Short mmCIF file of C-alpha atoms in Angstrom, two decimals:
data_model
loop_
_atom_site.label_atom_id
_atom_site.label_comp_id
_atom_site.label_asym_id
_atom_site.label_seq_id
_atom_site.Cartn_x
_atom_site.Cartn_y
_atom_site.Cartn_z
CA UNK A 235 -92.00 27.16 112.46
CA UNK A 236 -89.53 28.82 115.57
CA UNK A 237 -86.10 29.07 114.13
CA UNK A 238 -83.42 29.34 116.63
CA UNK A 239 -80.09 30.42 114.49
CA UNK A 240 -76.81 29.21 116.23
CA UNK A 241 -73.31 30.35 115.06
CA UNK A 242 -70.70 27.67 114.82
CA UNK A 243 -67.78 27.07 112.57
CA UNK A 244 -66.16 28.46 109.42
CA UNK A 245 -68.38 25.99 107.10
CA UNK A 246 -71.83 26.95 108.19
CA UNK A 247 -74.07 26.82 111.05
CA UNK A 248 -77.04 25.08 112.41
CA UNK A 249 -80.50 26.04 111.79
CA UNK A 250 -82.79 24.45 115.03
CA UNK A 251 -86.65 24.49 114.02
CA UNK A 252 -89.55 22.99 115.37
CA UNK A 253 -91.22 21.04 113.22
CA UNK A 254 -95.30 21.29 112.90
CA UNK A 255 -96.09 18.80 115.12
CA UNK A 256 -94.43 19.94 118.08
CA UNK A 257 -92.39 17.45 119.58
CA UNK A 258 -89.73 16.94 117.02
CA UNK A 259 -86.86 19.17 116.64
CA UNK A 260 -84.70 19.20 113.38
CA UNK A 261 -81.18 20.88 112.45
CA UNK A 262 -80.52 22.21 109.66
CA UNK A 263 -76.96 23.35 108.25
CA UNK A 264 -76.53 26.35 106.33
CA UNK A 265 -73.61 27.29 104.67
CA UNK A 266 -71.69 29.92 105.62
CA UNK A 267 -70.96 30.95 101.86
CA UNK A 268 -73.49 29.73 99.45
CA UNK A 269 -72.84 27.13 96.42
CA UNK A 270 -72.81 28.66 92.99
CA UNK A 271 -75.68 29.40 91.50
CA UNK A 272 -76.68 26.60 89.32
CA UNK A 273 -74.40 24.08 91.35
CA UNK A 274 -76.25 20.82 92.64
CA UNK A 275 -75.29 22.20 95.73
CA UNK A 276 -76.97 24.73 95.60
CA UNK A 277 -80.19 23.06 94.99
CA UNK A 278 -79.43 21.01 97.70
CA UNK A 279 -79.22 23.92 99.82
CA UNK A 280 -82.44 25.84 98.66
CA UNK A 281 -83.99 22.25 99.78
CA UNK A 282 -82.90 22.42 103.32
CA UNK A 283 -79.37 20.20 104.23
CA UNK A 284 -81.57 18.70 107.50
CA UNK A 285 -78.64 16.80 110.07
CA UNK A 286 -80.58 16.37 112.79
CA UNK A 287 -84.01 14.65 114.04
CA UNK A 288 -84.99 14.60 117.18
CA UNK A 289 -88.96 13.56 118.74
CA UNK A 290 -88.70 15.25 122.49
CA UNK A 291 -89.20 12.94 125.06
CA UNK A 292 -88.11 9.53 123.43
CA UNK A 293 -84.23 9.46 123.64
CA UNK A 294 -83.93 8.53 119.80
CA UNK A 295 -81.82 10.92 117.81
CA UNK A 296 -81.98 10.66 113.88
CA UNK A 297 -78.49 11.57 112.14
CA UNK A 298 -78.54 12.18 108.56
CA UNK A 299 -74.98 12.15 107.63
CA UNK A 300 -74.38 14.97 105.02
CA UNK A 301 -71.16 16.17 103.56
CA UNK A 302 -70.75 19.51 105.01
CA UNK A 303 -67.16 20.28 103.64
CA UNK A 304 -67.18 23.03 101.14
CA UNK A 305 -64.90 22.69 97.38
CA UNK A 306 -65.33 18.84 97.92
CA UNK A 307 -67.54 16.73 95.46
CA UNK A 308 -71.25 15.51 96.86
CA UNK A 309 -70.68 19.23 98.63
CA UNK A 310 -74.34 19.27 101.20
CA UNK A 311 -75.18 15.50 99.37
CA UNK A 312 -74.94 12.33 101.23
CA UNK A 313 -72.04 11.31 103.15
CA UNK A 314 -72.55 7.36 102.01
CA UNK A 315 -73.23 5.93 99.08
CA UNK A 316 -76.25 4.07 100.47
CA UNK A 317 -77.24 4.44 104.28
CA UNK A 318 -79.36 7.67 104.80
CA UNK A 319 -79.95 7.74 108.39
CA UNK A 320 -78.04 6.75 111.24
CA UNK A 321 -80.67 5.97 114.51
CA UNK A 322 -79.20 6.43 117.97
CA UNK A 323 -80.83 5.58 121.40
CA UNK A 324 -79.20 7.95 124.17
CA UNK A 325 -80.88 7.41 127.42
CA UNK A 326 -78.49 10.53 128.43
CA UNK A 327 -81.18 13.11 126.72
CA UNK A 328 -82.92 15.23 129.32
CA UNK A 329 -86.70 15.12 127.58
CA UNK A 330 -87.25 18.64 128.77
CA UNK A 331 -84.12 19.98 126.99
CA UNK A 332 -84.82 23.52 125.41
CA UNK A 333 -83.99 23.60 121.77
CA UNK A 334 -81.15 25.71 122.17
CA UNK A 335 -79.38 22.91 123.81
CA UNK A 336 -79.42 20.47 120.84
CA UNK A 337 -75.65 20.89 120.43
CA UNK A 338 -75.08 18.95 124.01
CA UNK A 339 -76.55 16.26 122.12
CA UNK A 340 -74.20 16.16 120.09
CA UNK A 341 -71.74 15.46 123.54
CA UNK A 342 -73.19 12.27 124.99
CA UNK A 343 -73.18 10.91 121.17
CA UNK A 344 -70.95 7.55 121.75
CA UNK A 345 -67.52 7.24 120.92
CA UNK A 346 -66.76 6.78 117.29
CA UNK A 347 -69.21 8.85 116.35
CA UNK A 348 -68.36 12.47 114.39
CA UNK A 349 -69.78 15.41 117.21
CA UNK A 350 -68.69 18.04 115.10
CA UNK A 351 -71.28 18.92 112.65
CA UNK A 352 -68.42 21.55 110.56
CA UNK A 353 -67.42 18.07 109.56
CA UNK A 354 -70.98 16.19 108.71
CA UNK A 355 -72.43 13.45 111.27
CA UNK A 356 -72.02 9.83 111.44
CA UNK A 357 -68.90 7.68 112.14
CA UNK A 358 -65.56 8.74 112.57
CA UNK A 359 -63.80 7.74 109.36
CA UNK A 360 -62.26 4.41 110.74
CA UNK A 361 -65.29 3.10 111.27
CA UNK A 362 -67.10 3.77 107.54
CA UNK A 363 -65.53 0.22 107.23
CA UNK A 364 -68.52 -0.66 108.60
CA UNK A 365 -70.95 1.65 106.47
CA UNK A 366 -69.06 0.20 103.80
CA UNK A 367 -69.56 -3.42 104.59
CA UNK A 368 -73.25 -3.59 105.35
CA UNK A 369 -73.82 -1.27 102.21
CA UNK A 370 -72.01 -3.64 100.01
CA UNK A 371 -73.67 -6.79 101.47
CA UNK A 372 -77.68 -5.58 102.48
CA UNK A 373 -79.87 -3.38 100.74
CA UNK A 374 -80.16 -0.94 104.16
CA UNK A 375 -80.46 2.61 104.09
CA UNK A 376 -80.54 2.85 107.65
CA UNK A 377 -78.63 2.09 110.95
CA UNK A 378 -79.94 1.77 114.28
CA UNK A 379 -77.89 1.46 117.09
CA UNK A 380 -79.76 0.25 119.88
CA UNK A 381 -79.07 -0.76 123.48
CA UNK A 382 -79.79 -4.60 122.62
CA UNK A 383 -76.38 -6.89 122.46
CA UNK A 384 -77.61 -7.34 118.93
CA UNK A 385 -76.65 -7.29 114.74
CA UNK A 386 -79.41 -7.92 112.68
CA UNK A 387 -80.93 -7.20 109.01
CA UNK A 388 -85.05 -6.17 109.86
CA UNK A 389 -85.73 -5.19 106.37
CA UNK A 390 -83.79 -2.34 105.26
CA UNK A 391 -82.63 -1.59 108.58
CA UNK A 392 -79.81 -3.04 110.02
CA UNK A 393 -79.87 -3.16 113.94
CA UNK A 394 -76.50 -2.88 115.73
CA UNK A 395 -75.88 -3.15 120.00
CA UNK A 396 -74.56 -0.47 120.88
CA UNK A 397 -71.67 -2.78 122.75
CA UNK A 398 -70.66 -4.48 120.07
CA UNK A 399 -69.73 -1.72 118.20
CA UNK A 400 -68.17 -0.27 120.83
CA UNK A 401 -66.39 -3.04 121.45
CA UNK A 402 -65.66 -2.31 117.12
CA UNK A 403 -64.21 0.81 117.54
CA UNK A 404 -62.42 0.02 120.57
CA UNK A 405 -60.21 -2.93 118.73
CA UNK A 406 -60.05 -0.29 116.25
CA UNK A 407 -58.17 1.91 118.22
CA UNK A 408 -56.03 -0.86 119.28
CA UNK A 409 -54.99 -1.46 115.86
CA UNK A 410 -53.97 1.71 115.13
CA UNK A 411 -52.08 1.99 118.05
CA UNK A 412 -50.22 -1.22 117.27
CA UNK A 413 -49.93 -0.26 113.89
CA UNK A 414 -47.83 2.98 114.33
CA UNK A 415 -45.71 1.32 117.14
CA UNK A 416 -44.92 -0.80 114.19
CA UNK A 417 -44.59 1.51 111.63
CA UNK A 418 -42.09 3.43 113.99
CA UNK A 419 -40.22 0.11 114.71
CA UNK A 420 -39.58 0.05 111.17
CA UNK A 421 -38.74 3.80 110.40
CA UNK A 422 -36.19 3.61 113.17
CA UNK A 423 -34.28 0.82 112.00
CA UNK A 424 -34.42 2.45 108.36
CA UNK A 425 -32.77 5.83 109.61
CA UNK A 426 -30.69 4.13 112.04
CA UNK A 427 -29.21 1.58 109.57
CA UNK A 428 -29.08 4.32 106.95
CA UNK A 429 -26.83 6.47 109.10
CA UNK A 430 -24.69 3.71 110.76
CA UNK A 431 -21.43 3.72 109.20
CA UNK A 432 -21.32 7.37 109.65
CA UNK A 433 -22.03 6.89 113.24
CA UNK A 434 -20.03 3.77 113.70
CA UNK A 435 -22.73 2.06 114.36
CA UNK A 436 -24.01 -1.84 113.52
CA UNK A 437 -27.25 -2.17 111.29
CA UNK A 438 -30.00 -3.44 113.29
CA UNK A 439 -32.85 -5.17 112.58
CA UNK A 440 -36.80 -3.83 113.31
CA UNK A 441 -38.53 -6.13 115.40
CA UNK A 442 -41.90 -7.52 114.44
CA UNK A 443 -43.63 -7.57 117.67
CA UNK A 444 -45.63 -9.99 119.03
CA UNK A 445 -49.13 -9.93 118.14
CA UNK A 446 -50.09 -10.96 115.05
CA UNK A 447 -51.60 -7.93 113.58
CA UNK A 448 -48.39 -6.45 114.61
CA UNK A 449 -46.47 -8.55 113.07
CA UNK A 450 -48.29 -8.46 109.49
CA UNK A 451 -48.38 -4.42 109.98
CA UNK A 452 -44.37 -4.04 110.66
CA UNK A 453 -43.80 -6.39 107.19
CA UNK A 454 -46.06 -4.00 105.69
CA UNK A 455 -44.61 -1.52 106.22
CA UNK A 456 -41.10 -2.70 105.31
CA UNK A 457 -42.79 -3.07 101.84
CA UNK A 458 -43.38 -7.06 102.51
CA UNK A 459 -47.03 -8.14 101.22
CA UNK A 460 -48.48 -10.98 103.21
CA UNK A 461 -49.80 -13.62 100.84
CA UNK A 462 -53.08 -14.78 101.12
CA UNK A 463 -54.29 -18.94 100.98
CA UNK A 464 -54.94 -18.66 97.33
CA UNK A 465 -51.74 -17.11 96.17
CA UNK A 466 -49.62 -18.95 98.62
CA UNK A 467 -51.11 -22.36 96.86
CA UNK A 468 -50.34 -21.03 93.44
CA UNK A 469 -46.82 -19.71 94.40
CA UNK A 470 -45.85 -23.20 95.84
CA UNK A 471 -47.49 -24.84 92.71
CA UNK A 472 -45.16 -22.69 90.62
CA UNK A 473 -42.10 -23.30 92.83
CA UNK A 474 -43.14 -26.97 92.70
CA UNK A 475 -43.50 -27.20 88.89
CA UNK A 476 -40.84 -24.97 87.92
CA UNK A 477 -37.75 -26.28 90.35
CA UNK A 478 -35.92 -28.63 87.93
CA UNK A 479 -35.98 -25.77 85.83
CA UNK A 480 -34.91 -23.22 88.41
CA UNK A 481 -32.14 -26.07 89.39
CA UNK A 482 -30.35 -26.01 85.99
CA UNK A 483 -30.81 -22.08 84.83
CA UNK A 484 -30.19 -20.90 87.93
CA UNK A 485 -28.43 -23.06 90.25
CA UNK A 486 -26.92 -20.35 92.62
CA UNK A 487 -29.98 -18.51 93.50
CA UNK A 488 -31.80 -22.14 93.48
CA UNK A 489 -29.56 -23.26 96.24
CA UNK A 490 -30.19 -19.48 97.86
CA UNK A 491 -33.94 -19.97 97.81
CA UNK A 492 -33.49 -23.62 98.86
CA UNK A 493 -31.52 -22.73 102.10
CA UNK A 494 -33.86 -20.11 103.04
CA UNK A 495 -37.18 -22.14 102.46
CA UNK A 496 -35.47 -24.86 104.90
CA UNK A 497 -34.28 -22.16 107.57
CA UNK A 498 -37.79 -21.17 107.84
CA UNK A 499 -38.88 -24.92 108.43
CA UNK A 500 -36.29 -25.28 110.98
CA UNK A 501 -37.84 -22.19 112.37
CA UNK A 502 -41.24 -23.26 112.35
CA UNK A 503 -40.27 -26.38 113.75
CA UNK A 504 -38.40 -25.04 116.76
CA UNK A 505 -41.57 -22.32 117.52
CA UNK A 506 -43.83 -25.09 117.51
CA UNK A 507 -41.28 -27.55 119.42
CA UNK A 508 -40.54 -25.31 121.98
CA UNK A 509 -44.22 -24.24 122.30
CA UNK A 510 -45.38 -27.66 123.19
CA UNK A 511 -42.42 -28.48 125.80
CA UNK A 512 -43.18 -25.10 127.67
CA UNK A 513 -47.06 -26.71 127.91
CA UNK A 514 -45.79 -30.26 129.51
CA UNK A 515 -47.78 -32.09 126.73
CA UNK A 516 -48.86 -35.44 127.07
CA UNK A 517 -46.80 -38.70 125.74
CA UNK A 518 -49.44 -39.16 123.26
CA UNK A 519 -49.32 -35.74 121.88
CA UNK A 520 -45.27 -36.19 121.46
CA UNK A 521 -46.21 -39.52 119.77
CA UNK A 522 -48.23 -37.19 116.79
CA UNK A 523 -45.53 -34.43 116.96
CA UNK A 524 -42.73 -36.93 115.93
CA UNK A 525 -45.18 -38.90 113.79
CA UNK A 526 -45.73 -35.39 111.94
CA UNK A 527 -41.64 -33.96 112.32
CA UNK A 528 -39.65 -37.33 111.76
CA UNK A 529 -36.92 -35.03 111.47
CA UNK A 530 -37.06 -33.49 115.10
CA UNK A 531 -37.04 -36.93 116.33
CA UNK A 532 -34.02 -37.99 113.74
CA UNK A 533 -31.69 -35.48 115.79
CA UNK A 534 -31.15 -38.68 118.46
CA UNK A 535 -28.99 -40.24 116.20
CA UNK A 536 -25.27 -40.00 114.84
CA UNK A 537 -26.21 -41.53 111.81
CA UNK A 538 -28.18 -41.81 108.86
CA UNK A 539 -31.26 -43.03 110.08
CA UNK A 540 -34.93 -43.01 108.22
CA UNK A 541 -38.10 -43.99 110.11
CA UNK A 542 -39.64 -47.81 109.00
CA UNK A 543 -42.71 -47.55 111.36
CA UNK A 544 -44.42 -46.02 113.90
CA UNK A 545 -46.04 -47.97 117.10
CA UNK A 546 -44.28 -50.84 115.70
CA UNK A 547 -45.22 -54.97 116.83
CA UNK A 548 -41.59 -56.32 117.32
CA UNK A 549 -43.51 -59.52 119.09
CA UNK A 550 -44.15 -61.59 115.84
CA UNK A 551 -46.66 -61.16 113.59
CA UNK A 552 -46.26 -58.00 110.87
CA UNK A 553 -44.50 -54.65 111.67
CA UNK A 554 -48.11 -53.14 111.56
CA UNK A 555 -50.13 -55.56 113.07
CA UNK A 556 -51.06 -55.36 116.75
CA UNK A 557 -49.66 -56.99 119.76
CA UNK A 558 -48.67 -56.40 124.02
CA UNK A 559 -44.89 -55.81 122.47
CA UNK A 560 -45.01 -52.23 120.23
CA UNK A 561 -42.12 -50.22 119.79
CA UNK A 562 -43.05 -46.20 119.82
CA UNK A 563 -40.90 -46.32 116.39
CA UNK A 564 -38.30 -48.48 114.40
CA UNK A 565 -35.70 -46.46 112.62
CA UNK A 566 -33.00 -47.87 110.37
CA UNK A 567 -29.76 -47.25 108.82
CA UNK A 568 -30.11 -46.16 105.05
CA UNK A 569 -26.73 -47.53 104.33
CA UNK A 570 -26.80 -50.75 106.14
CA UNK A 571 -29.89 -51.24 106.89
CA UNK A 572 -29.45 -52.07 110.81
CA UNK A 573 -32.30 -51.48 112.96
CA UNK A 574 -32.80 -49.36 115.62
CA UNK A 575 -36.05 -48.72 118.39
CA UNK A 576 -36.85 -45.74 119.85
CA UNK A 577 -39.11 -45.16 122.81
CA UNK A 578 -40.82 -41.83 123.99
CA UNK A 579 -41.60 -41.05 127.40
CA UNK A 580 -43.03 -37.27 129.05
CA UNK A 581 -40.86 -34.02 129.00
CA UNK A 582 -42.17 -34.11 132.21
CA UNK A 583 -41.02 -37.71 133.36
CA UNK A 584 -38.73 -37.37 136.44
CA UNK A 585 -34.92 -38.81 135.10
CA UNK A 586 -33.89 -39.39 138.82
CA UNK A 587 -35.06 -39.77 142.37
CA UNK A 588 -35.86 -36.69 144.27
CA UNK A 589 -33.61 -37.71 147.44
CA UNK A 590 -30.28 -38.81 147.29
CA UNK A 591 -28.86 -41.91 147.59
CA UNK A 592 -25.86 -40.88 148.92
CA UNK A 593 -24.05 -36.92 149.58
CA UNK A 594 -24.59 -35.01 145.88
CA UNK A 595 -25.47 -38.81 144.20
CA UNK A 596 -29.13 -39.42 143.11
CA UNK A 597 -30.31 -42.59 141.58
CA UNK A 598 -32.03 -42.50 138.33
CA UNK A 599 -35.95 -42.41 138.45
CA UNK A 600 -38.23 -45.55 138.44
CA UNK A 601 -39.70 -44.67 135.34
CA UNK A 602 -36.03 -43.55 133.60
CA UNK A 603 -35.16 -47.65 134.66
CA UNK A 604 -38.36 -48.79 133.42
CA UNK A 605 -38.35 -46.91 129.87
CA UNK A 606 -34.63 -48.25 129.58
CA UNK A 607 -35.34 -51.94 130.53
CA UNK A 608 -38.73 -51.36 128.10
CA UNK A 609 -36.65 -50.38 125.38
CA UNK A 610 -34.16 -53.35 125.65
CA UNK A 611 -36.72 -56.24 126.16
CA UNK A 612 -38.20 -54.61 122.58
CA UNK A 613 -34.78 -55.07 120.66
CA UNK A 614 -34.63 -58.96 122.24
CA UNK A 615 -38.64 -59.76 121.06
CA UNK A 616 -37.02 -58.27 117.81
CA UNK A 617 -33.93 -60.08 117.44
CA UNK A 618 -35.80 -63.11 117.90
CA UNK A 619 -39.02 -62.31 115.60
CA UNK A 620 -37.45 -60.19 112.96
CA UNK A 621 -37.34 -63.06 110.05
CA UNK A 622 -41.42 -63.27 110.54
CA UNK A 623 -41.88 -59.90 110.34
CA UNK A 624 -39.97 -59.06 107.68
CA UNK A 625 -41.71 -62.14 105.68
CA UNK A 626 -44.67 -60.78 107.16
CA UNK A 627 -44.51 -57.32 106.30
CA UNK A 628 -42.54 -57.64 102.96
CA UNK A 629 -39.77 -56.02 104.13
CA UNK A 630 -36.57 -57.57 103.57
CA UNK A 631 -34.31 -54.27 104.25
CA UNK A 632 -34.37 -54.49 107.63
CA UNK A 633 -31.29 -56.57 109.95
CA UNK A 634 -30.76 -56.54 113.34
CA UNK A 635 -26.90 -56.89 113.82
CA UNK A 636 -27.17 -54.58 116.75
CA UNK A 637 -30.01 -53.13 117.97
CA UNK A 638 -29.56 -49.28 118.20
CA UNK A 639 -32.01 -48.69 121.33
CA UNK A 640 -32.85 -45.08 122.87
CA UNK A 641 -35.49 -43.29 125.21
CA UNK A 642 -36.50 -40.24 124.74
CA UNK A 643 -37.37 -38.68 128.21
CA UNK A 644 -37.84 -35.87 130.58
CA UNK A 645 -35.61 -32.15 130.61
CA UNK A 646 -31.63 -31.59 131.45
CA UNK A 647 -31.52 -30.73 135.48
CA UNK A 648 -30.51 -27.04 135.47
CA UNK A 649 -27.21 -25.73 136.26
CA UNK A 650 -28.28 -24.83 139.63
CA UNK A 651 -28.31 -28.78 140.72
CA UNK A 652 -24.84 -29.75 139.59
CA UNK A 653 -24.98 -32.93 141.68
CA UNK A 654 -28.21 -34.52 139.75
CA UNK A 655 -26.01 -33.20 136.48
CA UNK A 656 -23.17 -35.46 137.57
CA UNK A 657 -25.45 -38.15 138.72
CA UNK A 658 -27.43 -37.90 135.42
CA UNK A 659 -24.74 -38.22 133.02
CA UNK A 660 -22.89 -40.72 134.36
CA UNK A 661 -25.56 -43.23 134.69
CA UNK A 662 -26.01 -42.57 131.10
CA UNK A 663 -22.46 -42.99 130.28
CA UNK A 664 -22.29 -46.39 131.58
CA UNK A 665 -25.78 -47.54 130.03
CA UNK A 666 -23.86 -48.94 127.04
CA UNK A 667 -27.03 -50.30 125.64
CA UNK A 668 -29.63 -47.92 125.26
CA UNK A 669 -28.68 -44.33 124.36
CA UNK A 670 -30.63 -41.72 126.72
CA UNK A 671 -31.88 -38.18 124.96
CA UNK A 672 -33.83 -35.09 126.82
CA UNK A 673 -36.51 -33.57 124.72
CA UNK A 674 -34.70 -30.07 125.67
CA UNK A 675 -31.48 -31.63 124.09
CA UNK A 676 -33.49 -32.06 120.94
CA UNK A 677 -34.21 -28.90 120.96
CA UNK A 678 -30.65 -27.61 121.48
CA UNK A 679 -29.41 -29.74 118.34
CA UNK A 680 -32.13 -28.08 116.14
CA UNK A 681 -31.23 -24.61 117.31
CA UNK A 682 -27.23 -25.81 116.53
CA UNK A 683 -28.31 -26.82 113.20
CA UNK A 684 -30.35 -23.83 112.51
CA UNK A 685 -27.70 -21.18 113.62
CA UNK A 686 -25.46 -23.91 111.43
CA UNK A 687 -27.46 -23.23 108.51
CA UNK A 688 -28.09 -19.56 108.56
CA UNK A 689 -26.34 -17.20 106.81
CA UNK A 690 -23.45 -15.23 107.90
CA UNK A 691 -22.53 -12.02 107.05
CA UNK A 692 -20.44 -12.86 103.85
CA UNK A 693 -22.38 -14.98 102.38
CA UNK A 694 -25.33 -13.13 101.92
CA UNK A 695 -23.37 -10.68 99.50
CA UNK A 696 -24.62 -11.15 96.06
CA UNK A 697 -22.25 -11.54 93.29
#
């Protein structure tokens, strides 16, 4: 057998011999300082530590991963627990290569892939995830990366495209890369709020970033834990079963809690409201937005109002029932009980007409003047039906002294038209009857009421 000693590193070097049958080449490592006599390294050793495999001529290289790290435990033992060999196809091997060149192998290996034997072959340590995973879930003792789009379990060998795991290792990457942007978010804010009142400085606050795994990493690393689905349930169970409790024994840090659980409603809420207005969703999605956030919707009214019923019959019959004369919702006074009708139109639904009627006036829109006349013939089928449907529909807690009618409709013009401002407001000044509401002035009332809500400085001081 031709031996073709090659110095390398500190730790050892590689042994190239060809084995008996002529076309395949192996590597061995030897040691540059032997184990101690005795030592199951050193049996190990005395056994041959083979790295490499390699049949000339068919572009399939055999990695046996091997811990090559001298004073660590397993020292010239297996670098996994369970995979043995790690099979790569590179069509980059020159099949008349002399054996002296088996190190540029080791160059064309892909990327994620160790290429420094000193340091034992097979994956770069982010990506023993994955040796982890497929030992923990398949009996395989073997990997084979192959040029197929492919992930696979043939027997004990588990078959992996060579794409998708660089595709893997790529997003790998990417995490790490968001992950110390985060991480250095966070340190900054820590040194500069530590340091502020020496500097004369205001504390600041680290931002979170944008992407999720961002996100999740920066709270990490502020020393927040992200909950997963099961603890979440059991923590609102708890809150749930406990809050009377919490109430009397602790009514201060009860109320605390309280505030903060509804400030990150109200935060949700806006996210998800102003999400769906930047889309131009459909009337029918606002329909099962409001249906879902009565309390979004609620913000159209100066007083206390709770909803009765959704797509409402106000044309006889029951509340429920169906009919050509359906209300989008009927809302009603909790103190006195006095109806009122509420009809949704687009975000996108023009309030007035594109030319003007006369210098810096503007009309409103055909479909603002149809939503508004809509609205009021649905409070006069009401007026005149509500004792059947409240026999009906077994409500008797609903009167109609006056009708309370609004639409709900299109966005604010900008301040860059102040004529279709002017014009805008005061045609809905002077529609006495029917109350008119922008879905973007929605919004602004539940970002009043959540900068309302939130905490300032002061009161955030614990006693």
């Amino acid at each position: 057998m031709a031996r073709f000693g090659i110095d390398q590193s500190e730790n050892g070097r590689l042994d190239i011999r060809m084995a008996s049958i002529g076309q395949e080449i192996e590597a061995y490592f030897i040691p540059s300082v032997s184990p101690a006599e005795g030592a199951p390294a050193a049996a190990r050793a005395d056994a041959g530590v083979k790295l490499l495999g390699l049949v000339r001529g068919s572009g399939e290289l055999r990695i046996y991963p091997i811990n090559t790290l001298y004073g660590t435990s397993g020292y010239l033992g297996p670098k996994y627990d369970q995979i043995r060999t790690l099979v790569v196809e590179i069509s980059a091997i020159d099949p008349y290569f002399e054996e002296s060149e088996l190190e540029t192998v080791l160059e064309v290996l892909p990327a994620g892939f160790v290429k420094d034997y000193a340091y034992g072959l097979g994956l770069l340590k982010d990506c023993n995830r994955i040796i982890r995973l497929i030992e923990k879930h398949t009996a395989c003792d073997e990997i084979a990366f192959t040029s197929a789009d492919e992930s696979a379990v043939e027997g004990r060998v588990f078959r992996l495209g060579m794409s998708r795991f660089a595709e893997m290792w790529s997003e790998i990457r990417r995490i790490n890369d968001r992950g110390n942007r985060a991480a250095g978010r966070v340190k900054d804010a820590f040194v500069h709020n530590d340091l502020a009142t020496v500097l004369g400085l205001v504390s600041m606050d680290f931002s979170l970033g944008r992407h999720p795994v961002s996100r999740v990493i920066a709270k990490a690393a502020d020393g927040v834990e992200e909950l997963n689905d099961q603890e979440r349930d059991a923590l609102i169970a708890t809150l749930t079963s406990e809050s009377a409790g919490l109430a009397k024994a602790r009514p201060e840090k009860f109320q605390k809690l309280h505030r903060e659980i509804e400030l990150v409603s109200l935060d949700h809420l806006i996210a998800s409201y102003e999400e769906s207005l930047e889309k131009g969703e459909n009337e029918q999605y606002w329909q099962t937005f409001f249906d879902n956030n009565a309390f979004a919707l609620q913000q159209v009214f100066g007083a206390p109002m709770v909803s009765v019923q959704s797509q409402a019959t106000v044309g006889g019959g029951s509340l429920a029932g169906g009919g050509d004369k359906i209300a989008d919702y009927l809302f009603k006074n909790s103190l006195t009980n006095n109806v009122a009708l509420v009809e949704i139109k687009k975000p996108t639904t023009r309030l007035l007409d594109t030319r003007e009627h006369r210098t810096g006036v503007y009309g409103p829109s055909k479909e603002l003047n149809g939503a508004v006349t809509q609205v009021l013939d649905q409070a006069y089928q009401l007026t005149s039906n509500l004792a059947t449907l409240k026999h009906n529909s077994r409500r008797w807690d609903l009167e109609s002294y006056a009708i309370s009618c609004f639409v709900v409709a299109g966005r604010t013009p900008p301040p860059d038209e102040p004529s279709k401002q002017k014009s805008f407001e005061l045609y809905r000044a002077n529609s006495r009857s029917v109350t008119i509401v922008t879905y973007d002035e929605i919004l602004e009332r539940l970002r009043l009421l959540r900068n309302f809500l939130a905490p300032t400085d002061s009161g955030t001081a614990e006693g």
